[in-house]
GROMACS .gro file of C-alpha atoms in nm:
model
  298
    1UNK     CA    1   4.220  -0.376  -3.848
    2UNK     CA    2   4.263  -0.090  -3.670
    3UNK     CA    3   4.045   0.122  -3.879
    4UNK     CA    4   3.758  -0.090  -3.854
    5UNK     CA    5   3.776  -0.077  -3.486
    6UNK     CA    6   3.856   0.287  -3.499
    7UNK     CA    7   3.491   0.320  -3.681
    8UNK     CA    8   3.349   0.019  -3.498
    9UNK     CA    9   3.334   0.188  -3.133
   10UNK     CA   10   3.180   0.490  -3.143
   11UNK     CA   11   2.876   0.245  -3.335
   12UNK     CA   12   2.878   0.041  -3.052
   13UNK     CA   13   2.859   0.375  -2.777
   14UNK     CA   14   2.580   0.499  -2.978
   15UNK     CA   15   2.313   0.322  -2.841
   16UNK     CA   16   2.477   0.290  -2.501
   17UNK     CA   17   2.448   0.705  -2.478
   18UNK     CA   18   2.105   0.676  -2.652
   19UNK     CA   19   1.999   0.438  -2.371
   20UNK     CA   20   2.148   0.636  -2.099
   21UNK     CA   21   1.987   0.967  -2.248
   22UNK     CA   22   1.652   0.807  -2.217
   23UNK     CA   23   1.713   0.660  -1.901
   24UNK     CA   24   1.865   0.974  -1.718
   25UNK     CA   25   1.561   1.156  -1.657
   26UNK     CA   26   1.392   0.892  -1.477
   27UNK     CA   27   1.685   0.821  -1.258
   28UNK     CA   28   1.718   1.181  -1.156
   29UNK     CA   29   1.347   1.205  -1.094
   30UNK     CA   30   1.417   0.849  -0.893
   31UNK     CA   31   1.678   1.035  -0.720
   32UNK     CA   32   1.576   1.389  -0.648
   33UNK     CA   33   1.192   1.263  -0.485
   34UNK     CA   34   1.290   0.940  -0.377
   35UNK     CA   35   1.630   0.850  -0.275
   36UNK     CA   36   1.764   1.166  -0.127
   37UNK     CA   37   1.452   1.254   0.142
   38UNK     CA   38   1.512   0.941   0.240
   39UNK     CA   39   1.855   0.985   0.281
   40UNK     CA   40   1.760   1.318   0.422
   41UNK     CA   41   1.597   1.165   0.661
   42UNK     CA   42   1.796   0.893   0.801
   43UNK     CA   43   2.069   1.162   0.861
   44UNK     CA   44   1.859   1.420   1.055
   45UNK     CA   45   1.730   1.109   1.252
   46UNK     CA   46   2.099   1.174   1.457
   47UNK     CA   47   2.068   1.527   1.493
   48UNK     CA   48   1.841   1.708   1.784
   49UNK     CA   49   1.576   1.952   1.717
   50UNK     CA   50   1.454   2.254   1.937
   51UNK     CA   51   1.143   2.455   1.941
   52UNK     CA   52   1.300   2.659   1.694
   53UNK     CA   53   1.559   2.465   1.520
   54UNK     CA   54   1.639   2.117   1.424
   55UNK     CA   55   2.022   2.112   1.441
   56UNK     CA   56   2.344   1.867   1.331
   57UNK     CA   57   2.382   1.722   1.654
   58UNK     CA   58   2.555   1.370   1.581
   59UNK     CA   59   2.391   1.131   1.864
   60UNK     CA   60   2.128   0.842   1.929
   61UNK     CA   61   1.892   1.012   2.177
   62UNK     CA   62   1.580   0.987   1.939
   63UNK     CA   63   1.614   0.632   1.852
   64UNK     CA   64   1.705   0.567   2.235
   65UNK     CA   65   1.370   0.736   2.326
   66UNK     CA   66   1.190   0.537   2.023
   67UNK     CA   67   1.288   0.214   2.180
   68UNK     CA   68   1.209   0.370   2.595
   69UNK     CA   69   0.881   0.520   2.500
   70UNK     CA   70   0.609   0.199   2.528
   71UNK     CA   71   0.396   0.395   2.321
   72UNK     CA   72   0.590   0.407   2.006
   73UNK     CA   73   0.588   0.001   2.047
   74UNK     CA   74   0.209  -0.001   2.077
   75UNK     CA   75   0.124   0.242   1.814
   76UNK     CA   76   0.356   0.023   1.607
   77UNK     CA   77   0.208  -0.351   1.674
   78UNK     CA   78  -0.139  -0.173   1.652
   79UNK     CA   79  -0.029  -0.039   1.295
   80UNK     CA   80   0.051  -0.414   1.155
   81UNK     CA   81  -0.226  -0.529   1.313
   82UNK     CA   82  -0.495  -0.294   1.135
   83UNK     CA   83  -0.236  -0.357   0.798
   84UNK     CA   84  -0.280  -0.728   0.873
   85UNK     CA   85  -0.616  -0.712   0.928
   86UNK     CA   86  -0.675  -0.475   0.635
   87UNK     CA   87  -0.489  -0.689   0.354
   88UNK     CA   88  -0.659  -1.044   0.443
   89UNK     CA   89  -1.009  -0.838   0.475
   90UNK     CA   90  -0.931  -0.686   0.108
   91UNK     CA   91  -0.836  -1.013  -0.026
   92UNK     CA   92  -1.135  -1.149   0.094
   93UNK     CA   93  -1.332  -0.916  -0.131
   94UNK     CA   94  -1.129  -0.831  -0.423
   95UNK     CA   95  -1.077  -1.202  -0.520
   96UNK     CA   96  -1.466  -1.263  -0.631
   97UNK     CA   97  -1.466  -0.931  -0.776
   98UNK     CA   98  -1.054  -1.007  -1.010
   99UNK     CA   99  -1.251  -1.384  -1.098
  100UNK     CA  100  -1.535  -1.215  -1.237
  101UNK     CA  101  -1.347  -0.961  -1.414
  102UNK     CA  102  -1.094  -1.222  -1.575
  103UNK     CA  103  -1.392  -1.442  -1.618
  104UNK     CA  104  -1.615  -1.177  -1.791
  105UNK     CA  105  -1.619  -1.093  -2.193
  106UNK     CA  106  -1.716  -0.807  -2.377
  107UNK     CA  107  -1.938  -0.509  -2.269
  108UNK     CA  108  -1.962  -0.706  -1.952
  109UNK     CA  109  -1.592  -0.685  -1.902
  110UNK     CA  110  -1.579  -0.332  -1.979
  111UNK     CA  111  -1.817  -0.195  -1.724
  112UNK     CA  112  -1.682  -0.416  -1.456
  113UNK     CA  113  -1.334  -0.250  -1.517
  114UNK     CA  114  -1.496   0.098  -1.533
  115UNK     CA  115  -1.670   0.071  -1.221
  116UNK     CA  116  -1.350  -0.081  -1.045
  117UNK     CA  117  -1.155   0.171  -1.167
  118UNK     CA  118  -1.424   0.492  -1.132
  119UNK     CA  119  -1.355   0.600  -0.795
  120UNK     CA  120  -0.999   0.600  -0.794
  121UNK     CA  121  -1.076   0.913  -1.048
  122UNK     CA  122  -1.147   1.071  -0.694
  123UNK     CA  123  -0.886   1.214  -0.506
  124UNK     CA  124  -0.730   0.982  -0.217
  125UNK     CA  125  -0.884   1.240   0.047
  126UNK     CA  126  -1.249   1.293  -0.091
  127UNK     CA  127  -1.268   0.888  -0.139
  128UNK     CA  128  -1.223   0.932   0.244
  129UNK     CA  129  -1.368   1.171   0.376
  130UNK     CA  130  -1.698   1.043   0.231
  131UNK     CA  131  -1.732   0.743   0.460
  132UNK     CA  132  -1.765   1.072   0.764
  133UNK     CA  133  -2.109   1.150   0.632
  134UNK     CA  134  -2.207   0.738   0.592
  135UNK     CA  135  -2.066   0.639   0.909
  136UNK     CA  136  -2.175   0.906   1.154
  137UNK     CA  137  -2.491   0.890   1.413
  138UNK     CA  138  -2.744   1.006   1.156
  139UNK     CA  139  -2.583   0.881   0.825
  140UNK     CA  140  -2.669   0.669   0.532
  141UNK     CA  141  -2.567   0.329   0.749
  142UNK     CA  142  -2.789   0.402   1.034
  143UNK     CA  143  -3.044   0.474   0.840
  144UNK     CA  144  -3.048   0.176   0.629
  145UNK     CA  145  -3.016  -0.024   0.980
  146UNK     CA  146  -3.299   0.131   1.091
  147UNK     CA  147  -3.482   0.111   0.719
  148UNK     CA  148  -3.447  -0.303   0.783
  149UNK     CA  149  -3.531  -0.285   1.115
  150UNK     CA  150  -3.183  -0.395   1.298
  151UNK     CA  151  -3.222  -0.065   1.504
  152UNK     CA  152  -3.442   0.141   1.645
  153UNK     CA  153  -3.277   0.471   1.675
  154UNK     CA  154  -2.960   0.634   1.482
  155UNK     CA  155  -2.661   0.422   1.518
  156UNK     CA  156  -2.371   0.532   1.746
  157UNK     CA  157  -2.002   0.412   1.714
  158UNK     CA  158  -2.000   0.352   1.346
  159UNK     CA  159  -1.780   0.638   1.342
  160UNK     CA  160  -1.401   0.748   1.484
  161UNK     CA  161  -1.340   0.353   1.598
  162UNK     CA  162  -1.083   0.116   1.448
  163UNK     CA  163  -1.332  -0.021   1.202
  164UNK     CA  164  -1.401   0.282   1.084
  165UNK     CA  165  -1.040   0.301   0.942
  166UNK     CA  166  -1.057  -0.035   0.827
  167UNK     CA  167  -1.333   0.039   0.590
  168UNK     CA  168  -1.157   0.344   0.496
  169UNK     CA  169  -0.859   0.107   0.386
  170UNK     CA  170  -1.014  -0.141   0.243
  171UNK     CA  171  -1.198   0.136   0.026
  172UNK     CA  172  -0.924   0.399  -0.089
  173UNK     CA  173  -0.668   0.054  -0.139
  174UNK     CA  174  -0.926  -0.211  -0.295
  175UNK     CA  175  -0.755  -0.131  -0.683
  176UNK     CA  176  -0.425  -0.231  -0.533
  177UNK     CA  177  -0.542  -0.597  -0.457
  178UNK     CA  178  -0.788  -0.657  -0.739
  179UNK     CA  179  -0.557  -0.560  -1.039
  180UNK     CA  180  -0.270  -0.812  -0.937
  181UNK     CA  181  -0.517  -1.132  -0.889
  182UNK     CA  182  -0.681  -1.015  -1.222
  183UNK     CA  183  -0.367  -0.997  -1.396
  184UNK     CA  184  -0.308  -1.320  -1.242
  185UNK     CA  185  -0.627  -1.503  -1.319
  186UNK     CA  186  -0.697  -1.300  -1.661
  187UNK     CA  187  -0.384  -1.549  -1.747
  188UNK     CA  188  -0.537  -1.899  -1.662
  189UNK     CA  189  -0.625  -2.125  -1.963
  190UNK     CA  190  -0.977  -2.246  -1.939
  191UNK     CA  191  -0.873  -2.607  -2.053
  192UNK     CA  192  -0.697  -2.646  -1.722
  193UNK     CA  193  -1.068  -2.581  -1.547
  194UNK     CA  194  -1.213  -2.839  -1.793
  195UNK     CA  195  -0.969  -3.090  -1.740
  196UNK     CA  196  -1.004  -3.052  -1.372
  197UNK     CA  197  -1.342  -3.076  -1.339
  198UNK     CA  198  -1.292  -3.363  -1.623
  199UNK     CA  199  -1.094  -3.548  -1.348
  200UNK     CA  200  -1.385  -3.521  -1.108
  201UNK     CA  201  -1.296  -3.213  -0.929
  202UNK     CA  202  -1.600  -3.021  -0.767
  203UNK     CA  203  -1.535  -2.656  -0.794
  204UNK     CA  204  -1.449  -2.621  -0.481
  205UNK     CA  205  -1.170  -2.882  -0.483
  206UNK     CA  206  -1.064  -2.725  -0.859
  207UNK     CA  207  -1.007  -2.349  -0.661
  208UNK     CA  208  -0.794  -2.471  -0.400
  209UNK     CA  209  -0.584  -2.717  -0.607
  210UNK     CA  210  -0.557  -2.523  -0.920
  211UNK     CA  211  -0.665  -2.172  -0.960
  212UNK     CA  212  -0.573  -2.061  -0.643
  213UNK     CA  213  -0.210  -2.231  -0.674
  214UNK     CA  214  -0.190  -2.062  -1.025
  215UNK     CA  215  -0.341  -1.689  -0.897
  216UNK     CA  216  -0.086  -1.685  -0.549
  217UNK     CA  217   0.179  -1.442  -0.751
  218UNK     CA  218  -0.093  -1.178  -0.783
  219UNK     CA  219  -0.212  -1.253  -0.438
  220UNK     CA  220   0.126  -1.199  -0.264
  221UNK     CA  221   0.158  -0.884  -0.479
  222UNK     CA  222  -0.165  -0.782  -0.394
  223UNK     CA  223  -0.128  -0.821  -0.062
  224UNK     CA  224   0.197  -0.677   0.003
  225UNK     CA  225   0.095  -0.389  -0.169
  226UNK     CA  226  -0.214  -0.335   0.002
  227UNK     CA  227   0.000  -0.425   0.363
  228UNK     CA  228   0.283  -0.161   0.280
  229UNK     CA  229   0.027   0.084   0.175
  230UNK     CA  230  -0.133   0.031   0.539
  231UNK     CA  231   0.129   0.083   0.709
  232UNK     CA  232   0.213   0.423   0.622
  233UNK     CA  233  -0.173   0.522   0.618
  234UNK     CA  234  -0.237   0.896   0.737
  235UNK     CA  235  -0.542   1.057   0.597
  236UNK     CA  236  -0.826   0.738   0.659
  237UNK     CA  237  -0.730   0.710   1.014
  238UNK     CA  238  -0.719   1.047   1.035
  239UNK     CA  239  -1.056   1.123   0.930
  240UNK     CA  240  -1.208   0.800   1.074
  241UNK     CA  241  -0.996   0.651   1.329
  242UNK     CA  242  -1.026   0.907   1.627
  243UNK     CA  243  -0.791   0.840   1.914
  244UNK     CA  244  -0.870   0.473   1.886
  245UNK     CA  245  -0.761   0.452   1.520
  246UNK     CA  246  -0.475   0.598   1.504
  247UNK     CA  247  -0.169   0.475   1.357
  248UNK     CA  248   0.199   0.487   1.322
  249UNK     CA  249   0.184   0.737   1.060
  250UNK     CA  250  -0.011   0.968   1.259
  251UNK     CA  251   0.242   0.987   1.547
  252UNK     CA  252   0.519   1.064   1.275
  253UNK     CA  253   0.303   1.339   1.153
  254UNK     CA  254   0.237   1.481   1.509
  255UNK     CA  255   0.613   1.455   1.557
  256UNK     CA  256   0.654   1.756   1.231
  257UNK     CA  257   0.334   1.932   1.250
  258UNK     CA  258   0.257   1.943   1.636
  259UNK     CA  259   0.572   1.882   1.833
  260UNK     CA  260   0.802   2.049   1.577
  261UNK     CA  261   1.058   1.770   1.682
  262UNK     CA  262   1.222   1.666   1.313
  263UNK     CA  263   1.464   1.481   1.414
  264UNK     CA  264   1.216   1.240   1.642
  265UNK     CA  265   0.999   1.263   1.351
  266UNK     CA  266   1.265   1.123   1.146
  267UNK     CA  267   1.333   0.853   1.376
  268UNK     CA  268   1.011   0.723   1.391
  269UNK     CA  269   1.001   0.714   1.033
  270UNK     CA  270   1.314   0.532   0.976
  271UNK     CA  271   1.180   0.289   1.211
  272UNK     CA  272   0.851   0.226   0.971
  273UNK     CA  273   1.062   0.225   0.711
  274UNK     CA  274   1.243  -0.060   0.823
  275UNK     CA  275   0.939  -0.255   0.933
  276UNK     CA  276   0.851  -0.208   0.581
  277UNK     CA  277   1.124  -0.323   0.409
  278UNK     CA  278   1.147  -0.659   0.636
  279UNK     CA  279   0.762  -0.722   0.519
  280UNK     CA  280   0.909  -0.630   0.094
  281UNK     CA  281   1.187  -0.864   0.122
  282UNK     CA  282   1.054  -1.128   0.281
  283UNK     CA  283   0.821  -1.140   0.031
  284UNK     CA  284   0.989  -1.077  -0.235
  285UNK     CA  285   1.212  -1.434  -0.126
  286UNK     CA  286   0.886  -1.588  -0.161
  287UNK     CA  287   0.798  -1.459  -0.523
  288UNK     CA  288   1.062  -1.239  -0.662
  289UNK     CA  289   1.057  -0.917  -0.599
  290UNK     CA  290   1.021  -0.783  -0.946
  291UNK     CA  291   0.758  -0.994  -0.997
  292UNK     CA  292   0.631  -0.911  -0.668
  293UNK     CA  293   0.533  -0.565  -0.741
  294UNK     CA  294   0.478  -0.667  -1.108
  295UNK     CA  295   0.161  -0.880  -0.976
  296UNK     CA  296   0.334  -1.148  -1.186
  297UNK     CA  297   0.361  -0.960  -1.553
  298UNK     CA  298   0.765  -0.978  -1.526
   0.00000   0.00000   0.00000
């Protein structure tokens, strides 16, 4: 007996190291880019930073002046606002466009996923920065206004407002909701349509009571990616937003670039962090978390 378990463990740790070979690059990537600046940052949130130096001064002063500061408080309800806004505007749109996709077949299907997935070949900051050229006083916008008649001269304020940055959003982060409700809906067995409109269901009364029910996995991950995404938006309100548009992220990034204050930079992050992570896990109570950010695959 003792033989055979003598030969029988090692057997058994085979696949255990195997597994934990394959496994351990991931987790140190996980842990190097992910876990650790984060952790980075949290700590130098408690220290105080100089014009030349950040340095391990153990106190609360920056978190203090995050909660004193008014500013911090409006740039911060303004933020979830504009993500608020931004997610139910996206889900607005990207639901017709996941239904036809899921209802769609052949060719038809394949050129409706190409062209949903084309201009995310683009980088993030290109995708943006085009909307500049469209949305200023002489662009492509104002002249099609003016092509149709709705104005008479070039359009002003299309341009550095808040809805400049929300069609910047709803642009660069339109993928993000449309895969999830198309995963969803790409899912649904046609005989459940038939037999509801069997029953005498208009289609109206057959989206609300059944394919919507059915779809709301992929539109809670949808929209909580989309949301999360929002929040920590940089470059569209950036580019777009002016000093109307701008959002939490921006302050962070003036804290680092412009103020050279790190450890008030850190703060504030830590701070959108946490809003964050209230917004993840509340949802993910709702759904599941893992198949929260699966759009309901898991």
């Amino acid at each position: 007996m003792r033989q055979v378990g003598a030969t029988t463990r090692p057997r058994l740790r085979a696949p255990a190291i195997a597994g934990t070979l394959m496994v351990a690059p991931a987790a140190l990537w996980l842990l190097a880019f992910s876990i650790l600046p984060i952790v980075l940052m949290l700590v130098m949130s408690f220290w105080r930073s100089t014009i030349f130096s950040t340095e391990p001064d153990w106190n609360l002063d920056n978190y203090l002046a995050v909660i004193a500061d008014p500013t911090y408080a409006y740039t911060m309800l303004r933020t979830v606002r504009i993500a608020a806004i931004t997610t139910l505007l996206s889900l607005v749109l990207s639901y017709p466009v996941a239904w036809t996709m899921a209802r769609a077949t052949g060719r038809a299907k394949s050129l409706l996923t190409l062209a949903v997935f084309l201009p995310f070949w683009t980088s993030y900051v290109i995708r943006t920065f085009v909307w500049v050229p469209m949305l200023g006083r002489n662009g492509l916008v104002s002249y099609g206004l003016q092509s149709i008649g709705l104005a008479d001269i070039s359009v002003d304020g299309l341009l550095y407002n808040e809805g400049a940055v929300y069609v910047g959003l709803i642009y660069v982060y339109a993928l993000f909701m449309i895969l999830p409700i198309y995963i969803s809906l790409s899912k649904l067995d046609p005989a459940i349509l038939e037999a509801s409109a069997d029953l005498g269901a208009g289609p109206v009364k057959t989206f609300i009571r059944v394919v919507l029910p059915l779809s709301m996995t992929g539109v809670l991950s949808g929209c909580t990616m989309v949301f999360l995404l929002s929040c920590g938006a940089y470059v569209t309100p950036q580019l777009l937003g002016g000093t109307s548009g701008q959002m939490f992220g921006n302050v962070i990034a003036s804290q680092f670039l412009g103020a050279n204050n790190w450890a008030l930079g850190s703060a504030l992050s830590v701070a959108l962090i946490s809003v964050v992570m209230t917004v993840l896990l509340f949802s993910g109570r709702k759904v599941g978390l893992r198949q929260l950010l699966s759009g309901g695959e898991a």
